[in-house]
Short mmCIF file of C-alpha atoms in Angstrom, two decimals:
data_model
loop_
_atom_site.label_atom_id
_atom_site.label_comp_id
_atom_site.label_asym_id
_atom_site.label_seq_id
_atom_site.Cartn_x
_atom_site.Cartn_y
_atom_site.Cartn_z
CA UNK A 1 0.09 -0.09 0.11
CA UNK A 2 2.83 2.44 0.92
CA UNK A 3 4.37 1.77 -2.32
CA UNK A 4 1.39 2.12 -4.30
CA UNK A 5 0.58 5.59 -2.97
CA UNK A 6 4.08 6.56 -3.34
CA UNK A 7 3.78 5.50 -7.03
CA UNK A 8 0.67 7.30 -7.33
CA UNK A 9 1.88 10.38 -6.01
CA UNK A 10 4.71 10.11 -8.38
CA UNK A 11 2.40 9.83 -11.33
CA UNK A 12 0.25 12.57 -10.13
CA UNK A 13 3.27 14.70 -9.57
CA UNK A 14 4.63 13.92 -12.95
CA UNK A 15 1.27 14.81 -14.60
CA UNK A 16 1.02 18.14 -12.99
CA UNK A 17 4.75 19.30 -13.90
CA UNK A 18 4.04 17.85 -17.43
CA UNK A 19 0.75 19.76 -17.90
CA UNK A 20 2.63 22.92 -16.56
CA UNK A 21 4.99 22.73 -19.56
CA UNK A 22 2.40 22.37 -22.15
CA UNK A 23 2.12 25.04 -24.77
CA UNK A 24 -0.87 27.33 -24.31
CA UNK A 25 -1.32 29.15 -27.42
CA UNK A 26 -3.70 28.28 -30.06
CA UNK A 27 -1.38 28.95 -32.93
CA UNK A 28 0.67 25.69 -31.51
CA UNK A 29 -2.40 23.49 -31.86
CA UNK A 30 -1.37 20.75 -34.40
CA UNK A 31 -2.95 21.51 -37.89
CA UNK A 32 -4.38 17.90 -38.03
CA UNK A 33 -6.23 18.94 -35.03
CA UNK A 34 -7.52 22.28 -36.31
CA UNK A 35 -8.69 20.41 -39.47
CA UNK A 36 -10.32 17.56 -36.98
CA UNK A 37 -12.15 20.46 -35.13
CA UNK A 38 -13.49 22.59 -37.86
CA UNK A 39 -13.29 20.54 -41.28
CA UNK A 40 -14.25 17.22 -40.55
CA UNK A 41 -17.80 18.09 -39.63
CA UNK A 42 -18.31 18.44 -43.51
CA UNK A 43 -15.43 17.04 -45.21
CA UNK A 44 -15.12 14.05 -43.03
CA UNK A 45 -12.58 11.84 -41.00
CA UNK A 46 -11.74 10.26 -44.24
CA UNK A 47 -11.11 13.90 -45.67
CA UNK A 48 -12.76 13.01 -48.79
CA UNK A 49 -16.11 15.21 -48.24
CA UNK A 50 -18.17 12.51 -46.51
CA UNK A 51 -18.38 14.38 -43.06
CA UNK A 52 -21.30 13.75 -40.32
CA UNK A 53 -23.26 16.72 -42.02
CA UNK A 54 -23.24 15.35 -45.54
CA UNK A 55 -26.99 14.23 -45.79
CA UNK A 56 -27.82 18.06 -44.76
CA UNK A 57 -25.51 19.34 -47.77
CA UNK A 58 -26.92 20.14 -51.42
CA UNK A 59 -23.53 20.64 -52.50
CA UNK A 60 -20.68 17.71 -51.88
CA UNK A 61 -17.90 19.10 -49.81
CA UNK A 62 -14.51 18.87 -51.70
CA UNK A 63 -12.79 15.35 -51.84
CA UNK A 64 -9.41 16.64 -50.10
CA UNK A 65 -7.84 13.15 -51.03
CA UNK A 66 -8.25 13.62 -54.69
CA UNK A 67 -5.09 14.39 -56.27
CA UNK A 68 -6.85 15.45 -59.57
CA UNK A 69 -9.35 17.97 -58.18
CA UNK A 70 -7.12 19.42 -55.49
CA UNK A 71 -4.26 19.44 -57.87
CA UNK A 72 -6.11 21.85 -60.44
CA UNK A 73 -6.37 24.38 -57.53
CA UNK A 74 -3.67 27.10 -57.10
CA UNK A 75 -2.51 27.54 -53.39
CA UNK A 76 -3.83 31.04 -53.48
CA UNK A 77 -7.27 29.92 -54.32
CA UNK A 78 -7.34 27.34 -51.66
CA UNK A 79 -6.23 30.12 -49.09
CA UNK A 80 -8.76 32.37 -50.17
CA UNK A 81 -11.69 29.78 -50.23
CA UNK A 82 -10.66 28.79 -46.38
CA UNK A 83 -10.38 32.58 -45.32
CA UNK A 84 -13.13 34.15 -47.11
CA UNK A 85 -15.59 31.13 -47.93
CA UNK A 86 -16.96 29.30 -51.15
CA UNK A 87 -18.63 32.19 -52.57
CA UNK A 88 -15.43 34.35 -52.78
CA UNK A 89 -14.05 31.86 -55.48
CA UNK A 90 -17.38 31.02 -57.20
CA UNK A 91 -18.05 28.19 -55.22
CA UNK A 92 -20.98 27.00 -52.91
CA UNK A 93 -21.78 29.22 -49.77
CA UNK A 94 -21.91 25.95 -47.91
CA UNK A 95 -17.88 26.15 -47.71
CA UNK A 96 -17.84 28.78 -44.77
CA UNK A 97 -15.41 31.44 -44.24
CA UNK A 98 -12.97 30.69 -41.51
CA UNK A 99 -11.04 34.03 -41.36
CA UNK A 100 -12.72 34.83 -38.43
CA UNK A 101 -11.73 31.78 -36.73
CA UNK A 102 -8.12 31.17 -37.88
CA UNK A 103 -5.36 33.48 -38.63
CA UNK A 104 -3.47 33.66 -41.78
CA UNK A 105 -0.57 31.68 -40.28
CA UNK A 106 -3.06 28.64 -39.67
CA UNK A 107 -4.66 28.87 -43.19
CA UNK A 108 -1.23 29.05 -44.69
CA UNK A 109 -0.31 25.68 -42.70
CA UNK A 110 -3.70 24.35 -43.62
CA UNK A 111 -3.10 25.01 -47.34
CA UNK A 112 0.37 23.12 -46.90
CA UNK A 113 -1.52 20.31 -45.08
CA UNK A 114 -4.10 19.93 -47.49
CA UNK A 115 -1.30 19.38 -50.24
CA UNK A 116 -0.22 16.46 -48.28
CA UNK A 117 -3.57 15.01 -47.95
CA UNK A 118 -4.16 15.12 -51.59
CA UNK A 119 -0.50 14.10 -52.38
CA UNK A 120 -0.55 16.95 -54.92
CA UNK A 121 2.23 19.65 -53.68
CA UNK A 122 2.73 22.30 -55.84
CA UNK B 1 -6.67 -2.15 3.14
CA UNK B 2 -7.26 -2.15 -0.62
CA UNK B 3 -10.63 -1.25 -0.06
CA UNK B 4 -10.26 1.57 2.47
CA UNK B 5 -10.29 4.42 -0.08
CA UNK B 6 -13.59 3.62 -2.03
CA UNK B 7 -15.25 2.84 1.32
CA UNK B 8 -14.07 6.23 2.64
CA UNK B 9 -15.51 7.75 -0.60
CA UNK B 10 -18.70 5.72 0.05
CA UNK B 11 -18.84 7.29 3.61
CA UNK B 12 -18.40 10.70 2.17
CA UNK B 13 -21.03 10.32 -0.07
CA UNK B 14 -23.43 8.98 2.41
CA UNK B 15 -22.74 11.98 4.50
CA UNK B 16 -23.23 14.57 1.61
CA UNK B 17 -26.56 12.93 0.42
CA UNK B 18 -28.82 14.33 3.08
CA UNK B 19 -27.11 17.75 2.81
CA UNK B 20 -27.86 17.90 -1.07
CA UNK B 21 -31.73 17.30 -0.49
CA UNK B 22 -32.03 20.87 0.88
CA UNK B 23 -29.00 22.41 -0.63
CA UNK B 24 -28.99 25.44 -2.68
CA UNK B 25 -28.81 25.73 -6.62
CA UNK B 26 -25.12 26.84 -6.49
CA UNK B 27 -24.28 24.15 -4.24
CA UNK B 28 -26.04 21.43 -6.70
CA UNK B 29 -24.16 22.97 -9.60
CA UNK B 30 -20.82 22.69 -7.77
CA UNK B 31 -21.36 19.20 -6.69
CA UNK B 32 -23.06 17.69 -9.47
CA UNK B 33 -22.66 19.69 -12.64
CA UNK B 34 -18.82 21.16 -12.32
CA UNK B 35 -17.21 17.61 -13.42
CA UNK B 36 -18.52 18.40 -17.12
CA UNK B 37 -19.57 21.99 -17.36
CA UNK B 38 -17.31 25.21 -16.62
CA UNK B 39 -19.09 27.51 -13.99
CA UNK B 40 -16.61 30.26 -14.20
CA UNK B 41 -14.75 31.74 -16.88
CA UNK B 42 -11.82 29.80 -18.03
CA UNK B 43 -8.38 31.84 -17.62
CA UNK B 44 -7.88 31.03 -21.42
CA UNK B 45 -9.19 28.88 -24.02
CA UNK B 46 -7.21 27.00 -26.91
CA UNK B 47 -8.37 24.44 -29.66
CA UNK B 48 -6.70 21.87 -27.56
CA UNK B 49 -8.97 22.87 -24.54
CA UNK B 50 -11.85 22.16 -26.47
CA UNK B 51 -10.99 18.59 -26.84
CA UNK B 52 -10.99 18.14 -23.17
CA UNK B 53 -14.55 19.79 -22.83
CA UNK B 54 -17.11 17.29 -21.63
CA UNK B 55 -20.25 19.80 -22.04
CA UNK B 56 -20.89 23.25 -23.11
CA UNK B 57 -19.71 26.12 -20.73
CA UNK B 58 -22.38 27.35 -18.25
CA UNK B 59 -20.73 30.31 -16.96
CA UNK B 60 -22.70 32.72 -18.84
CA UNK B 61 -26.11 30.83 -18.48
CA UNK B 62 -28.00 33.86 -17.22
CA UNK B 63 -27.56 35.81 -20.60
CA UNK B 64 -28.26 32.64 -22.67
CA UNK B 65 -31.21 30.38 -21.41
CA UNK B 66 -34.90 30.98 -21.03
CA UNK B 67 -35.75 30.26 -17.17
CA UNK B 68 -38.83 28.31 -18.11
CA UNK B 69 -36.93 26.19 -20.53
CA UNK B 70 -34.14 25.51 -18.14
CA UNK B 71 -36.59 24.34 -15.26
CA UNK B 72 -38.49 21.97 -17.63
CA UNK B 73 -35.28 20.60 -19.41
CA UNK B 74 -33.57 19.98 -16.34
CA UNK B 75 -36.23 17.62 -15.22
CA UNK B 76 -36.55 16.01 -18.51
CA UNK B 77 -33.61 16.57 -20.52
CA UNK B 78 -33.76 15.51 -24.30
CA UNK B 79 -30.86 15.63 -26.73
CA UNK B 80 -29.97 19.19 -28.11
CA UNK B 81 -26.74 18.20 -30.09
CA UNK B 82 -27.41 15.34 -32.33
CA UNK B 83 -24.12 14.31 -32.29
CA UNK B 84 -23.26 15.16 -28.47
CA UNK B 85 -20.50 17.44 -27.42
CA UNK B 86 -18.21 18.22 -28.77
CA UNK B 87 -19.24 16.32 -32.03
CA UNK B 88 -15.72 15.39 -33.06
CA UNK B 89 -15.19 12.86 -30.29
CA UNK B 90 -18.22 11.02 -31.04
CA UNK B 91 -18.22 10.67 -34.94
CA UNK B 92 -16.82 7.59 -36.60
CA UNK B 93 -16.16 6.64 -40.34
CA UNK B 94 -19.28 5.01 -41.83
CA UNK B 95 -19.91 3.41 -45.13
CA UNK B 96 -21.36 6.64 -46.99
CA UNK B 97 -20.40 9.39 -44.60
CA UNK B 98 -19.23 9.92 -40.98
CA UNK B 99 -21.73 8.59 -38.48
CA UNK B 100 -22.55 9.32 -34.81
CA UNK B 101 -21.39 6.73 -32.35
CA UNK B 102 -24.50 6.34 -30.37
CA UNK B 103 -22.83 4.37 -27.72
CA UNK B 104 -20.96 7.36 -26.64
CA UNK B 105 -24.19 9.50 -26.07
CA UNK B 106 -25.13 9.04 -22.33
CA UNK B 107 -28.52 10.43 -20.99
CA UNK B 108 -28.12 13.72 -19.05
CA UNK B 109 -28.58 13.67 -15.36
CA UNK B 110 -32.13 14.96 -14.48
CA UNK B 111 -33.22 16.69 -11.37
CA UNK B 112 -36.41 16.56 -9.23
CA UNK B 113 -38.47 19.83 -9.63
CA UNK B 114 -37.53 21.74 -6.49
CA UNK B 115 -33.70 21.12 -7.39
CA UNK B 116 -34.26 22.05 -11.05
CA UNK B 117 -35.99 25.42 -9.82
CA UNK B 118 -33.14 26.38 -7.48
CA UNK B 119 -30.48 25.20 -9.98
CA UNK B 120 -32.41 27.51 -12.76
CA UNK B 121 -32.35 30.19 -10.17
CA UNK B 122 -28.55 29.97 -9.60
CA UNK B 123 -27.86 29.60 -13.41
CA UNK B 124 -30.14 32.69 -14.34
CA UNK B 125 -27.98 34.76 -11.97
CA UNK B 126 -24.72 33.95 -13.99
CA UNK B 127 -24.61 37.03 -16.05
CA UNK B 128 -20.91 38.25 -16.54
CA UNK B 129 -20.38 41.49 -18.32
CA UNK B 130 -19.68 41.77 -21.92
CA UNK B 131 -20.70 38.07 -23.29
CA UNK B 132 -23.77 39.23 -24.87
CA UNK B 133 -24.65 42.49 -26.41
CA UNK B 134 -27.85 43.61 -24.63
CA UNK B 135 -30.58 45.05 -26.90
CA UNK B 136 -29.10 44.03 -30.19
CA UNK B 137 -32.32 42.06 -31.25
CA UNK B 138 -34.78 45.08 -32.08
CA UNK B 139 -37.90 42.65 -32.79
CA UNK B 140 -40.53 43.37 -35.48
CA UNK B 141 -42.19 41.69 -38.00
CA UNK B 142 -40.57 38.41 -39.61
CA UNK B 143 -40.88 37.21 -43.27
CA UNK B 144 -40.60 33.52 -42.57
CA UNK B 145 -40.16 32.75 -46.19
CA UNK B 146 -37.18 34.83 -46.20
CA UNK B 147 -36.02 33.73 -43.04
CA UNK B 148 -36.36 30.10 -44.30
CA UNK B 149 -34.34 30.92 -47.60
CA UNK B 150 -31.64 32.53 -45.60
CA UNK B 151 -31.06 29.97 -42.99
CA UNK B 152 -31.27 27.09 -45.79
CA UNK B 153 -29.89 28.52 -48.92
CA UNK B 154 -28.03 32.00 -48.79
CA UNK B 155 -26.34 31.49 -45.56
CA UNK B 156 -26.10 27.69 -45.48
CA UNK B 157 -26.87 27.48 -41.52
CA UNK B 158 -28.68 24.17 -42.43
CA UNK B 159 -25.48 22.53 -43.03
CA UNK B 160 -24.66 22.26 -39.15
CA UNK B 161 -28.10 23.11 -37.54
CA UNK B 162 -31.60 21.48 -37.72
CA UNK B 163 -34.09 24.02 -38.47
CA UNK B 164 -37.83 23.92 -39.62
CA UNK B 165 -39.21 20.38 -39.56
CA UNK B 166 -35.87 19.24 -37.55
CA UNK B 167 -34.09 19.14 -41.14
CA UNK B 168 -30.49 19.97 -41.02
CA UNK B 169 -26.86 19.00 -39.97
CA UNK B 170 -25.68 17.36 -37.00
CA UNK B 171 -22.31 19.12 -35.89
CA UNK B 172 -24.34 22.27 -34.33
CA UNK B 173 -27.08 22.46 -31.61
CA UNK B 174 -30.34 21.97 -32.76
CA UNK B 175 -32.25 25.33 -33.48
CA UNK B 176 -35.80 24.01 -34.30
CA UNK B 177 -36.81 25.15 -30.88
CA UNK B 178 -34.08 27.59 -30.23
CA UNK B 179 -36.76 30.27 -29.24
CA UNK B 180 -37.77 28.33 -26.52
CA UNK B 181 -34.32 27.55 -25.01
CA UNK B 182 -32.29 30.76 -25.90
CA UNK B 183 -32.64 34.39 -25.20
CA UNK B 184 -33.24 36.68 -28.29
CA UNK B 185 -30.14 38.85 -27.75
CA UNK B 186 -28.02 35.78 -26.97
CA UNK B 187 -29.28 34.31 -30.36
CA UNK B 188 -28.24 37.55 -32.26
CA UNK B 189 -25.09 37.95 -30.54
CA UNK B 190 -24.02 34.46 -31.33
CA UNK B 191 -24.99 34.92 -35.14
CA UNK B 192 -23.00 37.95 -35.04
CA UNK B 193 -19.85 36.70 -33.66
CA UNK B 194 -19.78 33.23 -32.28
CA UNK B 195 -16.02 33.64 -31.39
CA UNK B 196 -16.45 36.31 -29.22
CA UNK B 197 -18.99 34.26 -26.94
CA UNK B 198 -17.30 30.96 -27.41
CA UNK B 199 -13.84 31.31 -28.41
CA UNK B 200 -12.44 28.79 -31.13
CA UNK B 201 -16.12 27.29 -31.47
CA UNK B 202 -16.59 25.18 -34.78
CA UNK B 203 -19.24 27.64 -35.85
CA UNK B 204 -17.65 29.95 -38.40
CA UNK B 205 -18.18 33.90 -38.15
CA UNK B 206 -20.03 34.56 -41.41
CA UNK B 207 -19.64 38.51 -41.82
CA UNK B 208 -23.29 39.23 -41.35
CA UNK B 209 -25.00 42.67 -41.91
CA UNK B 210 -27.32 43.75 -39.10
CA UNK B 211 -30.37 43.10 -41.44
CA UNK B 212 -29.55 39.26 -41.86
CA UNK B 213 -28.94 39.29 -38.14
CA UNK B 214 -32.37 40.50 -37.14
CA UNK B 215 -33.90 38.39 -39.78
CA UNK B 216 -32.52 35.00 -38.77
CA UNK B 217 -33.09 35.91 -35.13
CA UNK B 218 -36.44 36.77 -35.46
CA UNK B 219 -37.22 33.62 -38.00
CA UNK B 220 -35.49 31.22 -35.26
CA UNK B 221 -37.98 32.74 -32.52
CA UNK B 222 -40.80 32.42 -34.55
CA UNK B 223 -40.01 29.10 -35.87
CA UNK B 224 -40.35 27.70 -32.23
CA UNK B 225 -43.69 29.42 -31.69
CA UNK B 226 -42.12 32.08 -29.28
CA UNK B 227 -43.52 35.22 -30.97
CA UNK B 228 -42.09 38.61 -29.20
CA UNK B 229 -44.94 40.81 -28.05
#
């Protein structure tokens, strides 16, 4: 018992120490997790346009794994679509604008991330 | 020896039980609700923090809910968010599209009438400054057809929210009866700038003019049969 509680105390202390040094800035969130928070609701866990909201969407979200479709979009259009929404690049309003949620650095990182998802780097 | 800790906790619970029967709303919130809901404003919120959330924040409840709805819902809670909260922890890959993992959605605790009333009183007293823009919703007549077109087509709210006839998406809160659940100024403030009320929340800021904000707020209130006099 004494050993157990010592061990337990050690774990608790270690956890506390560990969480104290965790980064606290939003900008430090891994980009996969940013995608998993905001984009997965429509583009899906498979990232191919099959999110949980798909049945409610009249336009299919872009398949981010499709090298051809994504390959045809230049980086600046992808950036614009994410920052100011589908309408701003003559696409559906169902692709929302994320400029009020993500900063330019995160959106740039997202564009790079999408290039790895489609394996269609420019 | 090994059983001593659980036994100690069990005794603690027994000792607590009679106290809770006559406890005030604030005590119930602290003892039965704070494990999942934030009752005071967190020092800071990051995207990573959203992944540790177990339930929506309640620290601005007095600026958010209608009291009648609270009293009734706490006694008989029903699902508000089709995919639970947060949605991204409860979705799994399916054959055609992601699906909700129902096994992760647990029924909400419910309270007896007197406790529900005491808790609703305590929640309604939680009105921190600067969360909601007071008086933002002006009221007035509502064109339901235009409201529906705006919600469904022009603005795409339906992608994430259930609206008229319970039709719509799954990652946001159901808004079919938003007017019963939520105060008009909260609805309008949230539509105007969700990030100001709930930083990093997965509802986008949709750059809306005041006319659209008024129209959508009026539409949602009337949709729930909650007309403003």
